[in-house]
Structures are given as C-alpha cells and as structure tokens.
GROMACS .gro file of C-alpha atoms in nm:
model
  353
    1MET     CA    1   0.892   0.822   0.357
    2THR     CA    2   0.940   0.494   0.171
    3VAL     CA    3   0.696   0.234   0.301
    4SER     CA    4   0.621  -0.114   0.168
    5LEU     CA    5   0.279  -0.257   0.094
    6GLU     CA    6   0.346  -0.526   0.353
    7GLN     CA    7   0.388  -0.260   0.623
    8LEU     CA    8   0.067  -0.088   0.514
    9ARG     CA    9  -0.131  -0.413   0.532
   10ARG     CA   10  -0.051  -0.428   0.903
   11CYS     CA   11  -0.213  -0.087   0.961
   12HIS     CA   12  -0.565  -0.064   1.104
   13VAL     CA   13  -0.663   0.294   1.019
   14ALA     CA   14  -0.580   0.545   0.744
   15VAL     CA   15  -0.607   0.923   0.789
   16ASP     CA   16  -0.604   1.201   0.531
   17LEU     CA   17  -0.559   1.532   0.715
   18GLY     CA   18  -0.638   1.792   0.450
   19ALA     CA   19  -0.659   2.167   0.476
   20ALA     CA   20  -1.028   2.156   0.382
   21ARG     CA   21  -1.151   1.816   0.505
   22THR     CA   22  -1.037   1.533   0.732
   23ARG     CA   23  -1.110   1.176   0.625
   24VAL     CA   24  -1.059   0.854   0.819
   25PHE     CA   25  -1.070   0.500   0.675
   26VAL     CA   26  -1.090   0.202   0.912
   27LYS     CA   27  -0.996  -0.142   0.786
   28GLY     CA   28  -1.311  -0.352   0.759
   29ALA     CA   29  -1.544  -0.055   0.809
   30GLY     CA   30  -1.455   0.169   0.516
   31LEU     CA   31  -1.471   0.549   0.517
   32VAL     CA   32  -1.604   0.646   0.860
   33VAL     CA   33  -1.519   1.020   0.878
   34ASP     CA   34  -1.546   1.285   0.607
   35GLU     CA   35  -1.579   1.624   0.776
   36PRO     CA   36  -1.432   1.975   0.738
   37SER     CA   37  -1.101   2.028   0.920
   38VAL     CA   38  -1.246   2.296   1.147
   39ALA     CA   39  -1.285   2.330   1.523
   40ALA     CA   40  -1.458   2.594   1.737
   41VAL     CA   41  -1.300   2.672   2.075
   42ASN     CA   42  -1.416   2.872   2.376
   43THR     CA   43  -1.118   3.101   2.443
   44ARG     CA   44  -1.227   3.165   2.804
   45THR     CA   45  -1.235   2.801   2.915
   46GLY     CA   46  -1.039   2.626   2.639
   47ALA     CA   47  -1.332   2.388   2.583
   48LEU     CA   48  -1.400   2.249   2.239
   49ILE     CA   49  -1.748   2.361   2.130
   50ALA     CA   50  -1.787   2.203   1.788
   51VAL     CA   51  -1.592   2.026   1.514
   52GLY     CA   52  -1.648   1.946   1.148
   53ALA     CA   53  -1.950   2.074   0.960
   54LEU     CA   54  -2.104   2.248   1.263
   55ALA     CA   55  -1.784   2.439   1.336
   56GLU     CA   56  -1.757   2.541   0.971
   57LYS     CA   57  -2.107   2.691   0.985
   58MET     CA   58  -1.990   2.906   1.276
   59THR     CA   59  -1.718   3.073   1.065
   60GLY     CA   60  -1.773   3.449   1.071
   61ARG     CA   61  -2.078   3.417   1.298
   62THR     CA   62  -1.926   3.376   1.645
   63PRO     CA   63  -1.903   3.613   1.946
   64ASP     CA   64  -1.564   3.734   2.064
   65TYR     CA   65  -1.499   3.446   2.304
   66ILE     CA   66  -1.545   3.172   2.041
   67ARG     CA   67  -1.262   3.117   1.796
   68VAL     CA   68  -1.291   2.902   1.483
   69VAL     CA   69  -0.955   2.740   1.400
   70ARG     CA   70  -0.817   2.520   1.124
   71PRO     CA   71  -0.539   2.300   1.269
   72VAL     CA   72  -0.427   2.182   0.923
   73SER     CA   73  -0.286   2.409   0.652
   74GLY     CA   74  -0.175   2.287   0.312
   75GLY     CA   75  -0.183   1.924   0.420
   76THR     CA   76   0.047   2.001   0.715
   77VAL     CA   77  -0.060   1.993   1.079
   78VAL     CA   78   0.014   2.336   1.226
   79ASP     CA   79  -0.152   2.278   1.565
   80ILE     CA   80  -0.090   1.922   1.687
   81GLU     CA   81  -0.294   1.945   2.007
   82MET     CA   82  -0.598   2.093   1.833
   83ALA     CA   83  -0.572   1.837   1.550
   84GLN     CA   84  -0.576   1.556   1.807
   85ARG     CA   85  -0.880   1.700   1.985
   86MET     CA   86  -1.060   1.748   1.655
   87LEU     CA   87  -0.987   1.390   1.546
   88ARG     CA   88  -1.105   1.247   1.879
   89HIS     CA   89  -1.442   1.417   1.845
   90LEU     CA   90  -1.478   1.328   1.478
   91LEU     CA   91  -1.410   0.960   1.546
   92GLY     CA   92  -1.659   0.943   1.832
   93GLU     CA   93  -1.638   0.743   2.156
   94LYS     CA   94  -1.764   0.415   2.006
   95LEU     CA   95  -1.508   0.403   1.727
   96ARG     CA   96  -1.227   0.513   1.960
   97ARG     CA   97  -1.307   0.221   2.191
   98GLN     CA   98  -1.288  -0.020   1.897
   99LEU     CA   99  -0.947   0.114   1.796
  100ARG     CA  100  -0.816   0.102   2.154
  101ARG     CA  101  -0.884  -0.272   2.162
  102LYS     CA  102  -0.607  -0.322   1.904
  103PRO     CA  103  -0.300  -0.441   2.096
  104ARG     CA  104  -0.059  -0.252   1.871
  105LEU     CA  105  -0.258   0.005   1.677
  106ARG     CA  106  -0.092   0.102   1.349
  107ALA     CA  107  -0.198   0.400   1.140
  108ALA     CA  108  -0.119   0.532   0.794
  109ALA     CA  109  -0.135   0.898   0.692
  110CYS     CA  110  -0.110   1.098   0.370
  111THR     CA  111   0.157   1.365   0.348
  112PRO     CA  112   0.211   1.616   0.066
  113HIS     CA  113   0.487   1.547  -0.184
  114ASP     CA  114   0.829   1.672  -0.078
  115SER     CA  115   0.706   1.765   0.270
  116ASP     CA  116   0.980   1.860   0.514
  117PRO     CA  117   1.072   1.645   0.818
  118LEU     CA  118   0.891   1.881   1.058
  119ALA     CA  119   0.564   1.838   0.865
  120GLN     CA  120   0.609   1.461   0.866
  121ARG     CA  121   0.683   1.461   1.239
  122ALA     CA  122   0.371   1.669   1.308
  123ALA     CA  123   0.155   1.413   1.125
  124VAL     CA  124   0.315   1.127   1.317
  125GLU     CA  125   0.276   1.295   1.657
  126THR     CA  126  -0.088   1.376   1.584
  127LEU     CA  127  -0.173   1.008   1.534
  128VAL     CA  128   0.055   0.887   1.814
  129GLY     CA  129  -0.143   1.112   2.046
  130LEU     CA  130  -0.456   0.918   1.946
  131GLY     CA  131  -0.302   0.586   2.052
  132ALA     CA  132  -0.115   0.471   1.742
  133ARG     CA  133   0.200   0.274   1.826
  134ARG     CA  134   0.339   0.310   1.473
  135VAL     CA  135   0.257   0.553   1.191
  136GLU     CA  136   0.338   0.493   0.823
  137LEU     CA  137   0.355   0.794   0.590
  138VAL     CA  138   0.247   0.767   0.226
  139ASP     CA  139   0.286   1.032  -0.043
  140THR     CA  140  -0.053   1.184  -0.127
  141LEU     CA  141   0.021   1.155  -0.499
  142ILE     CA  142   0.066   0.776  -0.484
  143ALA     CA  143  -0.235   0.725  -0.255
  144ALA     CA  144  -0.459   0.937  -0.480
  145ALA     CA  145  -0.339   0.754  -0.792
  146VAL     CA  146  -0.425   0.419  -0.635
  147GLY     CA  147  -0.761   0.552  -0.514
  148CYS     CA  148  -0.872   0.658  -0.862
  149GLY     CA  149  -0.771   0.326  -1.018
  150LEU     CA  150  -0.459   0.426  -1.209
  151PRO     CA  151  -0.220   0.135  -1.289
  152VAL     CA  152   0.066   0.289  -1.094
  153GLU     CA  153   0.254  -0.043  -1.061
  154GLN     CA  154   0.287  -0.087  -1.440
  155PRO     CA  155   0.589   0.034  -1.645
  156THR     CA  156   0.378   0.299  -1.821
  157ALA     CA  157   0.340   0.665  -1.742
  158THR     CA  158   0.040   0.794  -1.549
  159MET     CA  159   0.002   1.164  -1.469
  160ILE     CA  160  -0.202   1.278  -1.172
  161LEU     CA  161  -0.304   1.628  -1.063
  162VAL     CA  162  -0.413   1.663  -0.699
  163CYS     CA  163  -0.612   1.987  -0.665
  164GLY     CA  164  -0.630   2.065  -0.293
  165ALA     CA  165  -0.754   2.361  -0.095
  166ALA     CA  166  -0.412   2.512  -0.025
  167THR     CA  167  -0.177   2.333  -0.267
  168THR     CA  168  -0.184   2.166  -0.607
  169GLN     CA  169   0.045   1.869  -0.672
  170VAL     CA  170   0.125   1.713  -1.007
  171ALA     CA  171   0.335   1.404  -1.077
  172VAL     CA  172   0.423   1.141  -1.333
  173LEU     CA  173   0.421   0.789  -1.189
  174SER     CA  174   0.569   0.465  -1.321
  175LEU     CA  175   0.646   0.128  -1.159
  176GLY     CA  176   0.481   0.234  -0.835
  177SER     CA  177   0.706   0.536  -0.778
  178ILE     CA  178   0.719   0.906  -0.859
  179VAL     CA  179   0.935   0.983  -1.162
  180THR     CA  180   0.901   1.361  -1.140
  181ALA     CA  181   0.669   1.582  -0.939
  182GLU     CA  182   0.598   1.943  -0.850
  183ARG     CA  183   0.400   2.111  -0.573
  184MET     CA  184   0.247   2.458  -0.620
  185SER     CA  185   0.117   2.677  -0.338
  186VAL     CA  186  -0.204   2.744  -0.531
  187GLY     CA  187  -0.533   2.570  -0.463
  188GLY     CA  188  -0.902   2.626  -0.409
  189ASP     CA  189  -0.834   2.885  -0.139
  190ALA     CA  190  -0.625   3.095  -0.382
  191ILE     CA  191  -0.911   3.086  -0.634
  192ASP     CA  192  -1.155   3.194  -0.361
  193HIS     CA  193  -0.921   3.479  -0.263
  194ALA     CA  194  -0.900   3.595  -0.627
  195VAL     CA  195  -1.280   3.614  -0.644
  196ILE     CA  196  -1.296   3.807  -0.314
  197GLN     CA  197  -1.036   4.059  -0.429
  198HIS     CA  198  -1.206   4.108  -0.765
  199LEU     CA  199  -1.541   4.189  -0.605
  200ARG     CA  200  -1.381   4.416  -0.345
  201HIS     CA  201  -1.178   4.620  -0.594
  202HIS     CA  202  -1.425   4.641  -0.880
  203HIS     CA  203  -1.761   4.638  -0.701
  204GLU     CA  204  -1.671   4.747  -0.343
  205LEU     CA  205  -1.849   4.438  -0.215
  206MET     CA  206  -1.744   4.207   0.068
  207LEU     CA  207  -1.865   3.849   0.056
  208PRO     CA  208  -1.975   3.642   0.354
  209SER     CA  209  -1.711   3.378   0.426
  210GLN     CA  210  -1.943   3.094   0.319
  211SER     CA  211  -2.046   3.244  -0.017
  212VAL     CA  212  -1.728   3.228  -0.221
  213ARG     CA  213  -1.743   2.866  -0.329
  214PRO     CA  214  -2.112   2.879  -0.433
  215LEU     CA  215  -2.030   3.191  -0.636
  216GLN     CA  216  -1.738   3.017  -0.803
  217LEU     CA  217  -1.952   2.716  -0.898
  218ALA     CA  218  -2.250   2.929  -1.002
  219LEU     CA  219  -2.060   3.134  -1.260
  220SER     CA  220  -2.217   2.920  -1.532
  221GLY     CA  221  -2.284   2.561  -1.615
  222ASN     CA  222  -1.940   2.545  -1.774
  223GLY     CA  223  -1.753   2.744  -1.511
  224LEU     CA  224  -1.427   2.868  -1.662
  225THR     CA  225  -1.554   2.838  -2.021
  226PRO     CA  226  -1.730   3.135  -2.183
  227HIS     CA  227  -2.054   2.943  -2.246
  228GLY     CA  228  -2.335   3.031  -2.010
  229PRO     CA  229  -2.500   3.339  -1.857
  230ALA     CA  230  -2.310   3.663  -1.907
  231TRP     CA  231  -2.414   3.813  -1.571
  232THR     CA  232  -2.453   3.682  -1.216
  233GLU     CA  233  -2.621   3.855  -0.921
  234ILE     CA  234  -2.412   3.852  -0.604
  235HIS     CA  235  -2.521   3.944  -0.251
  236GLY     CA  236  -2.277   4.085   0.001
  237ARG     CA  237  -2.188   4.383   0.221
  238ASP     CA  238  -2.094   4.727   0.095
  239VAL     CA  239  -1.734   4.813   0.185
  240ALA     CA  240  -1.810   5.181   0.260
  241THR     CA  241  -2.148   5.172   0.433
  242GLY     CA  242  -2.150   4.819   0.576
  243LEU     CA  243  -2.507   4.768   0.449
  244ALA     CA  244  -2.629   4.465   0.257
  245ARG     CA  245  -2.613   4.516  -0.118
  246SER     CA  246  -2.656   4.318  -0.439
  247VAL     CA  247  -2.451   4.372  -0.753
  248THR     CA  248  -2.466   4.228  -1.103
  249VAL     CA  249  -2.126   4.087  -1.193
  250ASP     CA  250  -1.984   4.021  -1.538
  251THR     CA  251  -1.897   3.652  -1.525
  252ALA     CA  252  -1.630   3.695  -1.793
  253ALA     CA  253  -1.439   3.933  -1.563
  254VAL     CA  254  -1.468   3.686  -1.272
  255ARG     CA  255  -1.340   3.407  -1.495
  256GLU     CA  256  -1.044   3.627  -1.586
  257ALA     CA  257  -0.970   3.683  -1.217
  258ILE     CA  258  -0.982   3.308  -1.153
  259HIS     CA  259  -0.746   3.238  -1.443
  260THR     CA  260  -0.467   3.441  -1.281
  261PRO     CA  261  -0.380   3.199  -0.996
  262LEU     CA  262  -0.433   2.900  -1.224
  263THR     CA  263  -0.138   3.002  -1.444
  264ALA     CA  264   0.089   2.870  -1.166
  265VAL     CA  265  -0.075   2.528  -1.206
  266LEU     CA  266  -0.009   2.532  -1.581
  267ASP     CA  267   0.355   2.630  -1.516
  268GLY     CA  268   0.392   2.335  -1.276
  269ILE     CA  269   0.249   2.090  -1.529
  270GLY     CA  270   0.487   2.224  -1.794
  271LYS     CA  271   0.788   2.182  -1.561
  272VAL     CA  272   0.692   1.822  -1.481
  273LEU     CA  273   0.658   1.740  -1.851
  274ARG     CA  274   0.995   1.900  -1.929
  275ASP     CA  275   1.168   1.696  -1.658
  276CYS     CA  276   0.996   1.371  -1.760
  277PRO     CA  277   1.178   1.115  -1.984
  278PRO     CA  278   1.059   1.128  -2.349
  279ASP     CA  279   0.928   0.768  -2.347
  280LEU     CA  280   0.694   0.846  -2.058
  281VAL     CA  281   0.576   1.171  -2.219
  282ALA     CA  282   0.479   0.967  -2.526
  283ASP     CA  283   0.260   0.748  -2.300
  284LEU     CA  284   0.094   1.057  -2.156
  285ALA     CA  285  -0.012   1.177  -2.501
  286ASP     CA  286  -0.260   0.887  -2.503
  287ARG     CA  287  -0.335   0.846  -2.133
  288GLY     CA  288  -0.361   1.214  -2.044
  289ILE     CA  289  -0.398   1.369  -1.698
  290MET     CA  290  -0.616   1.238  -1.415
  291MET     CA  291  -0.754   1.512  -1.186
  292VAL     CA  292  -0.840   1.442  -0.822
  293GLY     CA  293  -0.907   1.658  -0.517
  294GLY     CA  294  -1.198   1.880  -0.420
  295SER     CA  295  -1.095   2.168  -0.645
  296ALA     CA  296  -1.093   1.935  -0.947
  297LEU     CA  297  -1.473   1.976  -0.948
  298LEU     CA  298  -1.442   2.341  -1.055
  299PRO     CA  299  -1.650   2.344  -1.376
  300GLY     CA  300  -1.442   2.411  -1.685
  301LEU     CA  301  -1.103   2.355  -1.518
  302ASP     CA  302  -1.053   2.027  -1.707
  303GLN     CA  303  -1.136   2.198  -2.037
  304MET     CA  304  -0.886   2.476  -1.963
  305LEU     CA  305  -0.609   2.221  -1.894
  306ARG     CA  306  -0.706   2.027  -2.205
  307GLU     CA  307  -0.664   2.336  -2.421
  308ALA     CA  308  -0.338   2.442  -2.253
  309THR     CA  309  -0.163   2.103  -2.267
  310GLY     CA  310  -0.321   1.938  -2.572
  311MET     CA  311  -0.357   1.614  -2.373
  312PRO     CA  312  -0.673   1.431  -2.262
  313VAL     CA  313  -0.788   1.536  -1.914
  314HIS     CA  314  -1.009   1.314  -1.697
  315ILE     CA  315  -1.174   1.374  -1.361
  316ALA     CA  316  -1.183   1.082  -1.115
  317GLU     CA  317  -1.519   0.933  -1.022
  318ARG     CA  318  -1.490   1.050  -0.659
  319PRO     CA  319  -1.208   1.304  -0.679
  320ASP     CA  320  -1.242   1.439  -0.326
  321VAL     CA  321  -1.186   1.106  -0.145
  322CYS     CA  322  -0.937   0.937  -0.380
  323ALA     CA  323  -0.638   0.974  -0.146
  324VAL     CA  324  -0.797   0.812   0.160
  325LEU     CA  325  -0.963   0.540  -0.052
  326GLY     CA  326  -0.623   0.464  -0.205
  327LEU     CA  327  -0.472   0.431   0.142
  328GLY     CA  328  -0.763   0.208   0.240
  329ALA     CA  329  -0.704  -0.016  -0.062
  330MET     CA  330  -0.341  -0.058   0.044
  331LEU     CA  331  -0.446  -0.139   0.401
  332GLU     CA  332  -0.688  -0.408   0.283
  333GLY     CA  333  -0.434  -0.567   0.047
  334LYS     CA  334  -0.615  -0.480  -0.276
  335VAL     CA  335  -0.297  -0.345  -0.437
  336GLN     CA  336  -0.043  -0.600  -0.557
  337PRO     CA  337   0.315  -0.504  -0.645
  338MET     CA  338   0.441  -0.589  -0.992
  339ILE     CA  339   0.638  -0.916  -1.001
  340LEU     CA  340   0.960  -0.843  -1.182
  341ASP     CA  341   1.052  -1.212  -1.224
  342PRO     CA  342   0.727  -1.377  -1.339
  343LEU     CA  343   0.902  -1.656  -1.535
  344GLY     CA  344   1.091  -1.778  -1.231
  345GLU     CA  345   1.431  -1.781  -1.403
  346ARG     CA  346   1.678  -2.012  -1.239
  347ASN     CA  347   2.028  -1.915  -1.142
  348PRO     CA  348   2.265  -2.077  -1.398
  349LEU     CA  349   2.537  -2.104  -1.133
  350ALA     CA  350   2.302  -2.315  -0.921
  351ASP     CA  351   2.255  -2.562  -1.210
  352GLU     CA  352   2.630  -2.631  -1.221
  353ASP     CA  353   2.639  -2.759  -0.863
   0.00000   0.00000   0.00000
C-alpha cells in the first residue's frame, strides 16, 4: 500500500468510503460529496430507491419490500455492487460525465490501517467499476494527519487518533511514515450500542434507531464529564407493552455505560506508546494527541483522554472530513516531501576524476 506523492498527483478524484459517511474530493472542485453511506433498495425489483441522507431517514421506517443497507462496514466495502451503485447516485450524472472525459481516470482511496488484501481489493474494484483505470490506496492515518495539518514529513513525533463509526485507529507518525499503530474494533457504533443496552436493561426502553446519537450528545454540555444536568428525559418504546413511553435517566449511569467500550481505546493508546521509541514519546509529551473522525466530537472524550494519558489532547478543526481533505491536498500537490539532502553534498569520488 506504499504510494508516492508523485503517483497521487496524477489522480483526479479521492474517495473516503467510511462506515458512516462517504466523501468524494475532485481535483479542482474540492469536496463534492459528503453523504451517509446508506442505500435503500426495493427487494422486489432490485431498484435503488434512495441514497445518502434520504436513505438514512428511512432506517426503521420502511415497509417489508424496502431494505436499507450499508455497503461499507468498518472502512471496508462489504458489498461492492451496492457501493458502486451508491457512489454513482451520490456523484450525479453531471459530475460522472466530467470524470468520464478523463482519458485515463485515476482515483485514490483511504483504507484502514493494516487492512487485509481482500479489503484493499474490494476498495479497488469499487472504484474500477466507476471507470477508474488505476486506483492508489493511502492509509487513513496518514491522510487524516495531512488533512488536519500535522507536520507528518518532519523528523518529530505526531500522534493521531482516528475515531470512526466502527473502528478507532491510533498511530505515531514520523518522517511521513507510520512508526507504530493500532486499530481497535470500537467506535461510535459501539458507544451507541452501549447506550441502547443500558436503557433496555435498566429502563426497559427501546430507542428509535435515529435517537441514539442525539441522546449521546445531549447528556450534558460536557458529555463524558460529570458537569451538567444530573437527569435527562428520554422518549422511546416500552419493551413489554410496545407503547410510547418517556423515562428520566441518570446521566451519570449513562456516562458509566459509555466508558466501558472506551477502555479499549485507552488500551490501544497505551500499547502504541509502549511500542514507540523513547525519543518520539518525549516529543509527544509536548505535542500531545490530535483527534479526528466523527466520533471525536463526542463532548468530554478529549478531557477523558487527557486525564488518562497526561498528554495534551486536541481536536482537529474539521475532524469528520480530515481524511478526504488530506487526500485532496496530496492530489493537488500541496504536500511536499522532506528533502534529505538540502545542502547538495557532492560525491567526493566524483571530485577525484
């Protein structure tokens, strides 16, 4: 999965196929697609009914013959044909015509760290099916670090935490490469599931599928920290009767339920720091951790990591789109590799001739 900046500059389009959202960057046009990775299909005819935000609104509200699918899971394409159909509709006919005019269309795509060859092949085939003659794969960690402005090409340590919907990735970067990294199968979806299970077991309440994330963000102004309202009113469906019901939930207990899956993230950060060379760890004491990804916006998560690691924790300016913006910066040539021979030293053997 090693790709040079020169190869990326020849690409025309960059795609970030995430479990939660799909983003497309076109060279010269910027970010043109930022929609949920969801499609609604008519199971009787096989026709695609809706994609993106409209399909996401249909979740849990469709009749039997309409199925809402997510063709991407954990940054890996699990349904290539459906991912291609979803991308075609998200791009639109006008943009597809512009891309087809390219004689040899090249595309770049983000892939999770340490993804297996089958996952990489699925990403390549998805974009080849859209007309790409060549597909370059870039590690999500490097693309996100570039997108949030970290000096990844310098010989100093930078630590990045990519908080996705299905996975969380953490890495230490130096000289444009990954020194040590770890991927945990815990993300925003695991936090949502912890909230659902807590309400089901302790309050016998089932939440509508679209209400988990607003609940998680509405716990208090400080989210995972204990400052804020002690109680929150939640609306849902009674498990026994099936009737609509409202309950008053202790936000401290919900915060405790959310903390449980996040311990895996802390374990992953600790493992990366243990495997990292001491000189780079010393750099991190000052630089700290940069958080990107949609789940990085969970209020109080940065404070929890700050207390657990003792290092500064920062959230990127636009954490949800850092990866695709980083790919776009590479496509447009805004990233320059470090020149290892800036003084232009001459070969002493050549002087003897």
